[in-house]
Coordinates of C-alpha atoms in Angstrom, one line a residue:
Chain Y
M1 CA 0.0 0.0 0.0
N2 CA 1.5 3.3 -1.0
A3 CA 1.2 6.6 0.7
A4 CA -1.7 7.8 -1.4
E5 CA -3.7 4.7 -0.6
R6 CA -2.9 5.1 3.1
W7 CA -3.9 8.8 3.0
L8 CA -7.2 7.9 1.2
R9 CA -8.0 5.2 3.8
S10 CA -7.5 7.6 6.7
H11 CA -9.3 10.6 5.0
W12 CA -12.0 8.8 3.1
F13 CA -14.8 10.6 5.0
R14 CA -13.4 14.1 4.3
V15 CA -13.1 13.2 0.6
F16 CA -16.7 11.8 0.7
I17 CA -18.4 14.8 2.2
A18 CA -16.3 17.2 0.0
F19 CA -17.4 15.2 -3.0
V20 CA -21.1 15.4 -2.0
V21 CA -20.9 19.1 -1.5
L22 CA -19.0 19.6 -4.7
V23 CA -21.6 17.6 -6.7
A24 CA -24.4 19.6 -5.2
T25 CA -22.6 22.9 -5.9
V26 CA -21.8 22.0 -9.5
I27 CA -25.3 20.9 -10.2
E28 CA -26.7 24.1 -8.9
W29 CA -24.1 26.1 -10.9
A30 CA -25.3 24.3 -14.0
A31 CA -28.9 24.9 -13.2
I32 CA -28.6 28.6 -12.2
P33 CA -25.3 30.0 -13.4
P34 CA -24.0 33.1 -11.7
V35 CA -24.9 36.3 -13.4
Y36 CA -22.6 39.0 -12.0
P37 CA -18.9 38.3 -12.7
L38 CA -17.9 38.9 -9.1
N39 CA -20.5 36.4 -8.0
G40 CA -19.0 33.9 -10.5
V41 CA -15.5 34.6 -9.1
L42 CA -16.6 34.0 -5.5
S43 CA -18.6 30.9 -6.5
G44 CA -15.5 29.5 -8.3
A45 CA -13.3 30.3 -5.3
S46 CA -15.8 28.4 -3.2
I47 CA -15.6 25.3 -5.5
V48 CA -11.8 25.4 -5.4
C49 CA -11.9 25.6 -1.6
I50 CA -14.3 22.6 -1.5
L51 CA -11.8 20.7 -3.7
L52 CA -8.9 21.6 -1.4
S53 CA -10.8 20.9 1.8
P54 CA -9.6 17.3 2.3
F55 CA -6.0 18.5 2.0
L56 CA -6.1 21.9 3.7
P57 CA -9.2 21.7 5.8
R58 CA -8.8 24.7 8.1
V59 CA -7.5 27.1 5.4
S60 CA -10.2 25.9 3.0
G61 CA -12.9 26.2 5.7
W62 CA -12.1 29.8 6.5
L63 CA -11.8 30.8 2.9
I64 CA -15.2 29.2 2.2
I65 CA -16.6 31.3 5.1
G66 CA -15.0 34.3 3.5
T67 CA -16.7 33.6 0.2
V68 CA -20.1 33.1 1.9
V69 CA -19.8 36.4 3.8
A70 CA -18.6 38.2 0.6
R71 CA -21.5 36.9 -1.4
L72 CA -23.8 38.6 1.0
F73 CA -22.6 41.9 -0.3
V74 CA -22.9 41.1 -4.0
L75 CA -26.8 41.2 -4.0
D76 CA -26.9 38.4 -6.6
L77 CA -28.7 35.2 -5.6
S78 CA -27.8 33.4 -8.8
G79 CA -25.1 30.8 -8.9
P80 CA -24.7 27.8 -6.5
N81 CA -26.2 28.0 -3.1
P82 CA -23.4 29.0 -0.7
L83 CA -25.0 27.1 2.2
W84 CA -23.7 23.7 1.1
A85 CA -20.1 25.0 1.3
A86 CA -20.9 26.8 4.6
Y87 CA -22.1 23.6 6.2
L88 CA -19.0 21.8 5.0
A89 CA -16.7 24.6 6.2
L90 CA -18.3 24.6 9.7
A91 CA -18.1 20.8 9.9
I92 CA -14.4 20.6 9.0
I93 CA -13.5 23.6 11.2
G94 CA -15.4 21.9 14.0
Y95 CA -13.4 18.7 13.4
D96 CA -10.0 20.2 12.9
S97 CA -9.9 23.3 15.2
S98 CA -10.3 23.9 18.8
I99 CA -13.7 24.6 20.4
P100 CA -13.2 28.5 20.5
V101 CA -12.2 28.6 16.9
A102 CA -15.1 26.5 15.8
V103 CA -17.5 28.6 17.8
A104 CA -15.9 31.7 16.3
A105 CA -16.6 30.3 12.8
L106 CA -20.1 29.6 13.7
L107 CA -20.7 33.1 15.1
V108 CA -19.1 34.7 12.0
I109 CA -21.5 32.8 9.7
S110 CA -24.5 33.4 11.9
F111 CA -24.0 37.1 12.4
A112 CA -23.2 37.6 8.8
E113 CA -26.4 36.0 7.8
C114 CA -28.2 38.2 10.4
V115 CA -27.2 41.4 8.5
P116 CA -29.4 41.0 5.5
V117 CA -32.3 40.1 7.7
A118 CA -31.7 43.2 9.8
V119 CA -31.5 45.6 6.8
N120 CA -34.5 43.7 5.2
S121 CA -32.5 42.9 2.1
F122 CA -33.9 40.5 -0.5
N123 CA -30.9 38.2 -0.3
A124 CA -31.6 37.3 3.4
L125 CA -31.9 33.6 4.1
S126 CA -35.3 34.4 5.7
A127 CA -37.6 37.4 5.7
T128 CA -38.2 37.0 9.4
W129 CA -35.9 36.4 12.4
L130 CA -37.9 33.3 13.3
G131 CA -37.0 31.8 9.9
L132 CA -33.4 32.6 10.4
V133 CA -33.3 30.6 13.6
N134 CA -33.8 27.4 11.5
Y135 CA -30.7 28.2 9.4
I136 CA -28.6 29.1 12.5
A137 CA -29.7 25.7 14.0
M138 CA -28.4 24.0 10.8
F139 CA -25.1 25.9 11.2
V140 CA -24.9 24.7 14.8
F141 CA -25.7 21.2 13.8
A142 CA -23.0 21.1 11.1
T143 CA -20.4 22.5 13.6
M144 CA -21.5 20.0 16.3
I145 CA -21.2 17.1 13.9
G146 CA -17.6 18.1 13.2
M147 CA -16.8 18.5 16.9
A148 CA -18.5 15.2 17.8
L149 CA -16.5 13.3 15.2
R150 CA -13.3 14.9 16.6
W151 CA -14.2 13.9 20.1
R152 CA -14.8 10.4 18.9
R153 CA -11.4 10.3 17.3
Q154 CA -9.8 11.6 20.4
R155 CA -11.6 9.0 22.5
D156 CA -10.4 6.2 20.1
E157 CA -6.8 7.6 20.3
I158 CA -6.9 7.7 24.1
R159 CA -8.2 4.2 24.2
E160 CA -5.5 2.9 21.8
Q161 CA -2.9 4.7 23.9
A162 CA -4.2 3.1 27.1
M163 CA -4.2 -0.3 25.4
A164 CA -0.6 0.2 24.3
L165 CA 0.4 1.3 27.7
E166 CA -1.3 -1.7 29.3
R167 CA 0.5 -3.9 26.8
R168 CA 3.8 -2.4 27.6
Q169 CA 3.2 -2.8 31.3
W170 CA 2.3 -6.5 30.7
E171 CA 5.5 -6.9 28.7
M172 CA 7.5 -5.4 31.5
D173 CA 5.8 -7.7 34.0
M174 CA 6.5 -10.7 31.8
L175 CA 10.1 -9.6 31.3
K176 CA 10.6 -9.4 35.1
R177 CA 9.0 -12.8 35.6
N178 CA 11.1 -14.3 32.8
I179 CA 14.3 -12.8 34.3
R180 CA 13.5 -14.3 37.6
L181 CA 12.7 -17.6 35.9
G182 CA 15.9 -17.5 33.9
S183 CA 17.9 -16.7 37.0
R184 CA 16.3 -19.6 38.8
I185 CA 17.0 -22.0 35.9
H186 CA 20.6 -20.8 35.8
D187 CA 21.1 -21.2 39.5
S188 CA 19.5 -24.6 39.8
A189 CA 20.7 -26.3 36.6
S190 CA 23.8 -24.6 35.3
G191 CA 25.9 -25.3 38.3
G192 CA 24.9 -29.0 38.5
L193 CA 25.5 -29.5 34.8
S194 CA 28.8 -27.8 34.9
Y195 CA 29.9 -30.0 37.8
I196 CA 28.8 -33.1 35.8
A197 CA 30.8 -32.0 32.8
L198 CA 33.9 -31.1 34.9
T199 CA 33.7 -34.4 36.7
A200 CA 33.5 -36.3 33.4
Q201 CA 36.4 -34.3 32.0
R202 CA 38.5 -35.1 35.1
Q203 CA 37.7 -38.7 34.7
L204 CA 38.7 -38.6 31.1
R205 CA 42.0 -37.1 32.1
R206 CA 42.5 -39.8 34.7
I207 CA 41.7 -42.6 32.3
G208 CA 44.1 -41.2 29.7
D209 CA 44.7 -43.3 26.5
D210 CA 44.6 -46.6 28.2
D211 CA 43.2 -49.1 25.6
E212 CA 41.8 -51.4 28.3
R213 CA 39.5 -48.6 29.5
A214 CA 38.2 -47.6 26.1
D215 CA 34.6 -48.3 27.0
E216 CA 34.9 -46.4 30.2
R217 CA 36.4 -43.4 28.3
R218 CA 33.7 -43.5 25.7
D219 CA 31.0 -43.4 28.4
W220 CA 32.6 -40.5 30.2
R221 CA 33.0 -38.6 26.9
F222 CA 29.3 -39.2 26.2
V223 CA 28.4 -37.8 29.7
N224 CA 30.6 -34.8 29.1
E225 CA 29.1 -34.1 25.7
Q226 CA 25.5 -34.5 26.9
A227 CA 26.2 -32.2 29.8
L228 CA 27.7 -29.5 27.6
A229 CA 24.9 -29.7 25.1
V230 CA 22.2 -29.4 27.7
L231 CA 24.1 -26.6 29.3
A232 CA 24.3 -24.7 26.0
E233 CA 20.6 -25.2 25.5
I234 CA 19.8 -23.9 28.9
H235 CA 21.9 -20.8 28.2
H236 CA 19.9 -20.3 25.0
V237 CA 16.6 -20.6 26.8
I238 CA 17.8 -18.1 29.5
D239 CA 18.7 -15.7 26.7
L240 CA 15.3 -16.0 25.2
L241 CA 13.6 -15.4 28.5
E242 CA 15.6 -12.3 29.2
Q243 CA 14.7 -10.7 25.8
P244 CA 11.7 -8.4 25.7
Q245 CA 8.5 -9.8 24.3
R246 CA 8.7 -8.4 20.8
Q247 CA 12.4 -9.4 20.4
R248 CA 11.6 -12.8 21.6
A249 CA 8.8 -13.2 19.1
D250 CA 11.4 -12.7 16.4
A251 CA 14.4 -14.3 17.9
G252 CA 12.3 -17.2 19.2
K253 CA 11.8 -18.3 15.7
D254 CA 15.4 -19.3 15.6
S255 CA 14.5 -22.0 18.0
V256 CA 11.1 -23.5 17.4
S257 CA 10.9 -24.9 20.9
P258 CA 13.1 -25.8 23.7
G259 CA 15.0 -28.9 22.8
D260 CA 15.0 -28.3 19.1
A261 CA 17.2 -29.6 16.4
N262 CA 20.1 -27.7 17.6
R263 CA 20.3 -29.6 20.8
T264 CA 20.0 -32.9 19.0
A265 CA 22.5 -31.9 16.4
S266 CA 25.0 -30.8 18.8
A267 CA 24.6 -33.5 21.3
C268 CA 27.3 -35.7 19.9
Q269 CA 29.7 -33.0 19.1
S270 CA 32.6 -32.3 21.3
A271 CA 31.9 -28.5 21.3
P272 CA 28.2 -27.8 21.7
A273 CA 28.2 -25.1 19.1
R274 CA 24.7 -23.9 18.1
R275 CA 23.7 -24.7 14.5
T276 CA 22.2 -22.0 12.4
I277 CA 18.9 -23.0 10.8
P278 CA 16.5 -20.8 8.8
N279 CA 13.8 -18.9 10.5
V280 CA 10.3 -20.3 10.8
G281 CA 8.3 -19.6 7.7
E282 CA 11.3 -19.8 5.5
T283 CA 12.1 -22.8 3.3
P284 CA 15.4 -24.3 4.2
P285 CA 17.6 -25.6 1.4
R286 CA 16.8 -29.1 0.5
R287 CA 20.2 -30.3 1.7
T288 CA 19.6 -28.7 5.1
T289 CA 16.3 -30.6 5.5
I290 CA 18.0 -33.9 4.8
E291 CA 20.9 -33.0 7.1
M292 CA 18.6 -32.1 9.9
I293 CA 16.7 -35.4 9.7
D294 CA 19.9 -37.4 9.3
D295 CA 21.6 -35.7 12.2
A296 CA 18.6 -36.3 14.4
V297 CA 18.4 -39.9 13.5
R298 CA 22.2 -40.4 13.9
N299 CA 22.2 -38.7 17.3
A300 CA 19.2 -40.7 18.5
G301 CA 20.9 -44.0 17.3
T302 CA 24.2 -43.1 18.9
S303 CA 22.6 -42.2 22.2
L304 CA 20.5 -45.4 22.3
D305 CA 23.4 -47.5 21.2
R306 CA 25.7 -46.1 23.9
L307 CA 23.1 -46.8 26.5
G308 CA 22.9 -50.4 25.4
F309 CA 19.6 -50.3 23.6
H310 CA 19.2 -52.4 20.4
G311 CA 17.1 -51.6 17.5
R312 CA 17.1 -49.9 14.1
I313 CA 16.4 -46.5 12.7
D314 CA 15.7 -46.2 9.0
V315 CA 15.2 -43.2 6.8
R316 CA 13.8 -43.5 3.4
G317 CA 12.3 -41.3 0.7
D318 CA 13.3 -37.9 -0.6
P319 CA 11.9 -34.6 0.7
P320 CA 10.6 -32.0 -1.7
D321 CA 12.5 -28.7 -2.2
D322 CA 10.0 -26.5 -0.4
C323 CA 9.9 -27.8 3.2
D324 CA 8.9 -25.5 6.0
V325 CA 11.7 -25.4 8.6
E326 CA 9.0 -25.5 11.3
S327 CA 7.8 -28.9 10.0
V328 CA 11.3 -30.3 9.8
S329 CA 12.1 -29.0 13.2
A330 CA 9.0 -30.6 14.6
A331 CA 10.1 -34.0 13.1
V332 CA 13.6 -33.6 14.5
N333 CA 12.3 -32.8 17.9
L334 CA 9.9 -35.7 17.8
I335 CA 12.8 -38.1 16.9
G336 CA 14.7 -36.8 20.0
E337 CA 11.6 -37.2 22.2
I338 CA 11.1 -40.8 21.0
S339 CA 14.7 -41.6 21.7
A340 CA 14.5 -40.1 25.1
N341 CA 11.3 -42.0 25.9
I342 CA 12.9 -45.2 24.9
T343 CA 15.8 -44.6 27.3
R344 CA 13.4 -43.5 30.0
H345 CA 10.8 -46.3 29.9
L346 CA 12.7 -49.3 28.6
T347 CA 15.7 -51.3 29.6
P348 CA 18.1 -52.8 27.0
K349 CA 16.7 -56.2 27.9
S350 CA 13.1 -55.2 27.2
G351 CA 13.5 -55.7 23.5
D352 CA 14.4 -54.0 20.2
Y353 CA 13.0 -50.7 19.1
C354 CA 12.2 -49.8 15.5
L355 CA 11.9 -46.3 14.1
M356 CA 11.0 -45.7 10.5
V357 CA 11.2 -42.2 9.1
T358 CA 9.6 -41.8 5.7
L359 CA 10.1 -38.6 3.7
G360 CA 7.2 -38.2 1.3
S361 CA 6.3 -35.6 -1.2
K362 CA 3.9 -33.8 1.0
S363 CA 4.7 -34.9 4.5
I364 CA 7.1 -36.7 6.8
E365 CA 5.9 -39.8 8.6
L366 CA 7.4 -41.4 11.7
M367 CA 6.5 -44.8 12.9
E368 CA 8.2 -46.1 16.1
T369 CA 7.5 -49.4 17.9
N370 CA 9.0 -50.9 21.0
P371 CA 8.0 -53.5 23.5
L372 CA 5.8 -52.2 26.3
P373 CA 7.6 -51.7 29.6
S374 CA 7.1 -54.2 32.4
S375 CA 4.1 -54.0 34.6
E376 CA 6.0 -52.4 37.4
S377 CA 6.3 -49.3 35.3
T378 CA 3.0 -47.5 35.9
E379 CA 3.8 -44.5 33.8
S380 CA 2.9 -44.4 30.2
P381 CA 5.6 -43.3 27.8
E382 CA 3.5 -40.4 26.8
S383 CA 3.5 -38.8 30.2
S384 CA 7.2 -38.3 30.5
D385 CA 9.7 -35.7 29.6
S386 CA 12.8 -35.7 27.6
S387 CA 14.6 -33.6 30.1
A388 CA 14.7 -36.4 32.6
S389 CA 18.1 -38.0 32.2
L390 CA 18.6 -41.6 32.6
M391 CA 21.7 -43.6 33.5
S392 CA 22.0 -47.4 33.7
N393 CA 22.8 -48.8 37.0
K394 CA 25.0 -51.7 37.6
T395 CA 22.3 -54.3 36.9
G396 CA 21.5 -52.7 33.6
R397 CA 18.1 -51.6 35.0
T398 CA 17.4 -48.0 34.4
A399 CA 16.9 -45.6 37.3
K400 CA 13.8 -43.5 36.9
L401 CA 13.8 -39.8 37.5
R402 CA 10.7 -37.8 38.1
S403 CA 9.2 -36.8 34.8
H404 CA 7.5 -33.5 33.7
G405 CA 4.5 -35.3 32.3
S406 CA 3.9 -33.6 29.0
G407 CA 6.5 -34.9 26.6
L408 CA 4.5 -36.3 23.7
A409 CA 1.5 -34.2 24.5
L410 CA 3.5 -31.0 23.7
H411 CA 4.7 -32.5 20.5
R412 CA 1.2 -33.5 19.6
R413 CA 0.0 -30.0 20.1
I414 CA 2.8 -28.6 17.9
I415 CA 2.2 -31.1 15.1
T416 CA -1.5 -30.6 15.2
D417 CA -1.0 -26.9 14.8
L418 CA 1.1 -27.7 11.7
G419 CA -1.9 -29.7 10.3
G420 CA -0.5 -33.1 11.1
E421 CA -1.3 -35.8 13.6
L422 CA 0.4 -37.8 16.3
N423 CA -1.1 -41.0 17.6
T424 CA 0.0 -43.5 20.2
S425 CA -1.3 -47.0 20.9
A426 CA -0.5 -50.2 22.6
E427 CA -1.0 -53.2 20.4
D428 CA -0.1 -56.8 21.0
G429 CA 2.4 -55.9 23.7
D430 CA 4.1 -53.2 21.6
W431 CA 4.0 -49.4 22.1
V432 CA 3.4 -47.7 18.8
V433 CA 3.9 -44.0 18.0
Y434 CA 2.8 -42.7 14.6
A435 CA 3.2 -39.1 13.4
R436 CA 2.5 -37.4 10.1
I437 CA 3.9 -33.9 9.7
P438 CA 3.1 -31.9 6.5
F439 CA 6.0 -30.2 4.9
R440 CA 4.2 -27.0 4.0
R441 CA 1.4 -24.8 5.2
D442 CA -0.8 -23.0 2.8
A443 CA -0.1 -19.3 3.4
S444 CA -3.5 -18.1 2.1
T445 CA -5.8 -20.3 4.1
G446 CA -3.6 -21.4 6.9
E447 CA -4.4 -25.0 5.9
V448 CA -1.6 -27.4 5.4
L449 CA -1.1 -28.7 1.9
Chain I
M1 CA 4.5 28.2 14.3
I2 CA 5.7 30.6 11.6
R3 CA 3.9 28.4 9.0
H4 CA 0.7 28.6 11.0
R5 CA 1.0 32.4 11.3
I6 CA 1.6 32.7 7.6
G7 CA -1.5 30.5 6.9
V8 CA -3.6 32.6 9.3
A9 CA -2.4 35.8 7.6
F10 CA -3.1 34.4 4.2
V11 CA -6.7 33.4 5.1
C12 CA -7.3 36.8 6.7
V13 CA -6.0 38.7 3.7
M14 CA -8.0 36.6 1.3
I15 CA -11.3 37.0 3.3
A16 CA -10.7 40.7 3.6
A17 CA -10.0 41.0 -0.2
M18 CA -13.2 39.1 -1.0
I19 CA -15.3 41.2 1.3
V20 CA -13.8 44.5 0.1
A21 CA -14.3 43.5 -3.5
A22 CA -17.9 42.6 -2.8
I23 CA -18.5 45.9 -1.0
I24 CA -16.8 47.9 -3.8
C25 CA -18.8 46.2 -6.5
M26 CA -22.1 46.2 -4.5
P27 CA -24.7 48.1 -6.5
A28 CA -26.4 50.9 -4.7
G29 CA -29.9 49.5 -5.3
P30 CA -30.3 46.0 -6.4
W31 CA -33.8 46.4 -7.7
R32 CA -33.4 49.2 -10.2
N33 CA -29.8 48.4 -11.1
A34 CA -30.4 44.9 -12.3
E35 CA -29.3 44.9 -15.9
A36 CA -31.8 44.1 -18.6
E37 CA -29.3 41.8 -20.2
P38 CA -27.1 40.6 -17.4
T39 CA -25.1 38.2 -19.4
S40 CA -24.0 40.8 -22.0
G41 CA -24.2 43.9 -20.0
R42 CA -25.7 45.8 -22.9
Q43 CA -28.7 48.0 -22.4
T44 CA -30.6 48.8 -25.5
S45 CA -32.6 51.9 -25.8
R46 CA -36.3 51.5 -26.7
S47 CA -37.0 52.4 -30.2
A48 CA -40.0 51.6 -32.3
T49 CA -38.6 52.3 -35.7
V50 CA -35.0 51.3 -35.6
D51 CA -34.3 48.6 -38.2
Q52 CA -38.0 47.6 -38.2
P53 CA -38.5 45.0 -40.9
N54 CA -41.4 45.1 -43.3
F55 CA -43.8 42.6 -41.8
S56 CA -46.3 41.2 -44.2
G57 CA -49.4 39.1 -43.8
P58 CA -52.5 39.5 -41.7
D59 CA -50.4 40.0 -38.5
R60 CA -48.2 42.8 -39.9
I61 CA -49.9 45.4 -37.8
A62 CA -49.7 43.4 -34.6
L63 CA -46.1 42.5 -35.3
S64 CA -45.2 46.2 -35.9
E65 CA -46.8 47.1 -32.5
L66 CA -44.9 44.2 -30.9
W67 CA -41.6 45.3 -32.5
G68 CA -42.2 48.8 -31.1
G69 CA -42.6 47.4 -27.6
L70 CA -39.4 45.4 -27.6
H71 CA -36.5 46.6 -25.4
T72 CA -33.6 44.4 -26.4
S73 CA -31.7 43.7 -29.6
K74 CA -32.1 40.0 -28.8
G75 CA -35.8 40.3 -28.8
R76 CA -35.8 42.2 -32.1
D77 CA -33.5 39.5 -33.6
V78 CA -36.0 36.9 -32.5
L79 CA -39.0 38.8 -34.1
R80 CA -37.2 40.0 -37.2
D81 CA -38.5 37.2 -39.4
G82 CA -42.1 37.6 -38.1
S83 CA -42.2 34.2 -36.3
I84 CA -40.8 32.8 -33.1
T85 CA -39.5 29.3 -33.0
S86 CA -39.4 27.1 -29.9
E87 CA -35.6 27.4 -29.8
E88 CA -35.8 31.2 -29.9
M89 CA -38.4 31.1 -27.2
D90 CA -36.1 29.0 -25.1
D91 CA -33.3 31.5 -25.4
V92 CA -35.6 34.3 -24.3
T93 CA -36.8 32.2 -21.4
K94 CA -33.2 31.6 -20.4
A95 CA -32.5 35.3 -20.4
Y96 CA -35.7 35.8 -18.4
N97 CA -34.6 33.2 -15.8
A98 CA -31.2 34.7 -15.6
C99 CA -32.7 38.0 -14.7
L100 CA -35.0 36.3 -12.1
S101 CA -32.1 34.3 -10.6
V102 CA -30.5 37.5 -9.4
Y103 CA -33.4 37.9 -7.0
G104 CA -33.7 34.2 -6.2
L105 CA -36.6 33.5 -8.5
Q106 CA -37.1 31.0 -11.3
S107 CA -39.9 30.6 -13.7
R108 CA -41.6 27.3 -14.1
V109 CA -44.0 25.8 -16.6
I110 CA -47.6 25.6 -15.6
D111 CA -50.8 24.1 -17.1
G112 CA -48.9 21.7 -19.3
G113 CA -46.9 24.4 -21.1
A114 CA -49.7 26.9 -21.5
G115 CA -47.8 29.4 -19.4
R116 CA -45.3 30.0 -16.6
N117 CA -45.1 31.5 -13.2
E118 CA -42.3 32.5 -10.9
V119 CA -41.2 30.6 -7.8
Q120 CA -38.8 31.7 -5.1
V121 CA -35.8 29.4 -4.7
R122 CA -33.7 31.6 -2.5
G123 CA -33.9 35.0 -0.8
S124 CA -36.8 36.6 1.0
L125 CA -38.9 38.6 -1.5
T126 CA -42.4 39.5 -0.5
E127 CA -45.3 38.9 -2.8
T128 CA -45.3 42.5 -4.0
Q129 CA -41.5 42.5 -4.6
R130 CA -41.8 39.2 -6.5
S131 CA -44.4 40.7 -8.8
K132 CA -42.4 43.8 -9.4
V133 CA -39.2 41.8 -10.1
S134 CA -41.2 39.5 -12.4
G135 CA -42.6 42.4 -14.3
E136 CA -39.3 44.2 -14.6
C137 CA -37.5 41.1 -15.8
G138 CA -40.3 40.2 -18.2
M139 CA -40.2 43.7 -19.7
N140 CA -36.4 44.2 -19.7
T141 CA -35.8 40.8 -21.4
D142 CA -38.8 41.1 -23.7
Y143 CA -40.1 37.8 -22.3
D144 CA -43.6 39.1 -21.6
A145 CA -44.2 40.5 -25.1
L146 CA -42.5 37.6 -27.0
S147 CA -44.0 34.8 -24.8
A148 CA -47.5 36.3 -25.2
W149 CA -47.1 36.4 -29.0
Y150 CA -45.5 32.9 -29.0
Y151 CA -48.2 31.2 -27.0
R152 CA -50.9 33.0 -29.0
T153 CA -49.6 32.0 -32.4
Q154 CA -48.6 28.4 -31.4
P155 CA -51.2 25.8 -32.6
A156 CA -53.0 24.2 -29.7
S157 CA -51.6 20.9 -28.8

């Protein structure tokens, strides 16, 4: 929308009433053209002022009043009726000027029209004072309409300012809360994770390059990498919390949700550097889409393998070129959640897991099956959280940590918002997770293609 | 601020100029100073014999009398051929209406075209003033004389 269209949208009513008055004046000019030249000049000036009224309302309004008053001295009633322009002038002065100025304009017109009545001239609006009252009432009405519209505009502006102020206050409150939350997360989690990482690194130094302790070294390296990756993610979340609302709305798109592809991608790297992915709504390069899926699958497989779980993860198909990064990120996050749920609810002896990732032309499908956990486990896999870490004890049995309780439910909500579906079921002793995530969302309708 | 003051000064000067011009050009008496031919500004002296054509036919005497009663060159041009067409009558009517419009009056057709009367569209003329204005305009634009002849010679519809 260019500047002219914006101006027209905000001033359409001025243009409309000016157009109506102009049409009425021109029609009257055509029906009864002015006879005396000066009357024609004043009538022409009045039309020019009507044309300029949307652009120079106050100047045009006062000039119209000038022409109306001047025409009272011409003693020629031919030409367009000056009352149309007078009503317009009073309305726009009432709208654009202060109350004293609007009242002054009203008084000027009213007293000027009183003069012909007082001297009993033929060009008086009315032969009697009583008749003139009706015209003055019309002048007052026109002025009051302009003033009423101005008061309404001021009321709307005050209301908008109050809403903006309230929103800013809410944002400030949210920012304070988030800062407190970030500080709490930092104090409670960062210290412990740092200690875990330092302990793992100290153990790695103690073990050295002894080939006989290769398995132990691999395990400590894994612990170190996981601790560093989670620490980096927590720092990122704290950064997001400490940003103002608007900045977070933009910056938050870098990371679709806590625990996104970045965490998964960096989990197996020695340095937990964040990976740059396109913003939500953008289409990542096709290679990036494949890399994100492959990284998520590789990391999930590596993690499960290191914890002693057996199974297979297959990726097949070829994604299209125009994939939304939001959809790909949702798939990556779900792969990480499924991997975490396996470590949380199963033991290596429970059985093999199987995850199949199919990249279709319109959507990505994930199908995961694993044996149901033993009866002593009362928690369903869906009601757990990926943040709960798990370590094997000496017997190979996993030690449970308290879960958050909304793991797959959160993913289901995200996937449903994207137009996909996530279903879980227990069939014939197996836990089955199925998800379908469309690659693209239709921009015009919001529906997913 | 300076721009605002310049705008106010401009508006004041323009309003003052318009009012001063109107006062300077204001005729001393609007009734008698209304021109017979406002659009041309020419006032033709009454003359019964100037350029009088030689009318023929049974109405030659009546036409000669009518010619002698005309006040405007336009009226004489209309009557010069001894007949009045509807287009010529429309022109005369327009001149008549232009004269009336100065006083806020307009003529309108009545009785299905058999005649006209004057209505007030603006201003505050009394009935007496309205009759006076109508008579003056009818005489000064030759509308009264020509319309009477026109409607008398037109075949009944």
